Coordinates of C-alpha atoms in Angstrom, one line a residue:
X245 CA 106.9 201.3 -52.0
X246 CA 106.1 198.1 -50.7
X247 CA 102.4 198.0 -51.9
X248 CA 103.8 198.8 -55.9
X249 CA 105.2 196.8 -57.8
X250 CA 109.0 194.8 -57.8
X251 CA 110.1 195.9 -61.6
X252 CA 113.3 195.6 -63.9
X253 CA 115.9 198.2 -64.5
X254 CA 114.3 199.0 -68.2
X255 CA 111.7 200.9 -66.4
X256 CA 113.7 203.7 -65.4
X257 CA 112.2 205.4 -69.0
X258 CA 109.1 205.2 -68.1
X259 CA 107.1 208.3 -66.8
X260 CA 106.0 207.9 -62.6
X261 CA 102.7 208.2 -63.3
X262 CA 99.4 205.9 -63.0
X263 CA 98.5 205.5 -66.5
X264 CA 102.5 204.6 -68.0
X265 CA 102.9 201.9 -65.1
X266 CA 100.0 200.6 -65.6
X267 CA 100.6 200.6 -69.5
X268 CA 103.6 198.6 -68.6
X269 CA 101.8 196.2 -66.7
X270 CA 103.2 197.6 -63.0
X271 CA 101.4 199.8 -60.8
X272 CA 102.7 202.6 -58.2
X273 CA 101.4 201.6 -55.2
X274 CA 100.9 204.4 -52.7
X275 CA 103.5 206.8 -55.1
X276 CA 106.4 205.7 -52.6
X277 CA 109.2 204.1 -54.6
X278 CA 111.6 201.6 -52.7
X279 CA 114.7 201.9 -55.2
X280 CA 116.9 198.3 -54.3
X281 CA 121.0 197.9 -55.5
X282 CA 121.4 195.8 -58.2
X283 CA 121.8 192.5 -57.2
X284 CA 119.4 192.7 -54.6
X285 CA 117.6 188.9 -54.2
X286 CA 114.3 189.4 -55.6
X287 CA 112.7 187.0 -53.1
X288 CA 114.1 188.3 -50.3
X289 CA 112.9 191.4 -50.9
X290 CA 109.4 189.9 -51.2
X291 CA 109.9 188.2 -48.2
X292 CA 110.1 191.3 -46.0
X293 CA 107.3 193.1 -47.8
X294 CA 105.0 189.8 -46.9
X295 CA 106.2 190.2 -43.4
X296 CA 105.3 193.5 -43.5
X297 CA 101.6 192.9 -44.8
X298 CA 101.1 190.2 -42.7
X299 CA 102.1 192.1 -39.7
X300 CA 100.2 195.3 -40.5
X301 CA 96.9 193.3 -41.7
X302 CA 94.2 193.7 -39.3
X303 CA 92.7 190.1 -39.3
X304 CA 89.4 190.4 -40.5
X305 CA 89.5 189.0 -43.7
X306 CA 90.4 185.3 -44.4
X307 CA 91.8 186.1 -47.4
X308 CA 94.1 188.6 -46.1
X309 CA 94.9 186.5 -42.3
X310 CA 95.4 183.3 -43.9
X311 CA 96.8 184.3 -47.2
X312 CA 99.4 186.5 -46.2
X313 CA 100.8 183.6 -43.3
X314 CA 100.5 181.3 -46.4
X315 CA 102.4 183.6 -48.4
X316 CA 105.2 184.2 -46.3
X317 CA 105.5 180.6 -45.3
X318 CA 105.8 179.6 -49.2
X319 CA 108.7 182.6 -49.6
X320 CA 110.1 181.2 -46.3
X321 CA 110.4 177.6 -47.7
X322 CA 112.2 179.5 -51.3
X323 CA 114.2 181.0 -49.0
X324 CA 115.8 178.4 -47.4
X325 CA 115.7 176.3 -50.8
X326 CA 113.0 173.6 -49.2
X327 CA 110.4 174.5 -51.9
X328 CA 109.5 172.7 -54.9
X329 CA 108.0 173.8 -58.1
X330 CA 104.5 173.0 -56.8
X331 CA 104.9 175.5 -53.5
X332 CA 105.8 178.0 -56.3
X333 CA 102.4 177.4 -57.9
X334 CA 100.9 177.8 -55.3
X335 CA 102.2 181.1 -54.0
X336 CA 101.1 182.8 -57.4
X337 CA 97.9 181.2 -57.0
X338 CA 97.6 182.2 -53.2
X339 CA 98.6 185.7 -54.4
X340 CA 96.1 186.2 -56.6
X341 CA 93.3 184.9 -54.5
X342 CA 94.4 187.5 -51.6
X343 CA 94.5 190.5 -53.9
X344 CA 91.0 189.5 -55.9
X345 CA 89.4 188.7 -52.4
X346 CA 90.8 191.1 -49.4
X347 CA 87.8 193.6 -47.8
X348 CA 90.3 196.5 -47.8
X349 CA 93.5 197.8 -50.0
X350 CA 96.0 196.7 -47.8
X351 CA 95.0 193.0 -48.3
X352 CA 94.5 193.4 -52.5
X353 CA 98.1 195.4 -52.4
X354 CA 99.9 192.7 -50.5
X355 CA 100.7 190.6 -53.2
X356 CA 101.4 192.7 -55.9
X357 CA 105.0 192.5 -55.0
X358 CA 104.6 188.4 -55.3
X359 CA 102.9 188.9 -58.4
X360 CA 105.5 191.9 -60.3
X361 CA 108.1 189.9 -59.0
X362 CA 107.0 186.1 -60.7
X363 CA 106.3 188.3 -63.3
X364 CA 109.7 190.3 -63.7
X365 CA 112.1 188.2 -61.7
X366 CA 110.4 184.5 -62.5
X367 CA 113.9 182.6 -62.5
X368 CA 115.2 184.3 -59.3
X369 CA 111.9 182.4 -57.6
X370 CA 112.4 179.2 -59.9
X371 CA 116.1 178.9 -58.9
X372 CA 115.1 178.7 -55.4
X373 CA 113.5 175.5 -56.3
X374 CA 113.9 171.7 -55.5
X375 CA 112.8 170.0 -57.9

């Protein structure tokens, strides 16, 4: 679902439960899976879970406000192949400052699909870049 993690194809062996993903480095989220076509653009798809945090985040954490709009603005910029290596930086360290430092779960889940997907999908992101 769109609070879980973005993985590869080679974890369709792996048992749905908490304790295999997490084994495996991935998580479940809520338990909802989002299964994508092959092919699917990796940072699209993190694009519209973004917009989806940011839109459904209540406001009252920095981390979570500002982190989110900084996150989507950074996927934006990949998007439309305006980024450079250092806006990828910064996204994975943006990411991981919004999930350590969010108030609630919706804030800490937002970037796991940032994070699972740099961490699965690394050159799909890269290949977006400038520079």
């Amino acid at each position: 679902g769109s609070s879980g993690s973005i993985i590869p194809a080679d974890f369709l062996d792996v048992p749905l439960d908490f304790a295999s993903m997490r084994e495996r480095g991935a998580g479940l989220g809520s338990g909802a899976l989002l299964i994508c076509a092959e092919g699917t653009d990796i940072v699209d798809l993190a694009y519209v879970l973004i917009r989806f945090f940011k839109a459904e985040s209540c406001g009252k954490c920095t981390p979570c406000r500002v982190g989110n709009m900084q996150m989507l603005e950074a996927l934006d910029r990949l998007r439309r192949g305006m980024a450079r290596r250092a806006d990828l930086e910064r996204l994975e360290e943006i990411a991981g400052y919004v999930q350590k430092a969010s108030f609630c779960g919706l804030g800490q889940a937002a970037p796991v699909p940032i994070l699972t997907g740099l961490k699965y999908f690394r050159e799909e992101f890269e290949a977006r870049v400038r520079d």
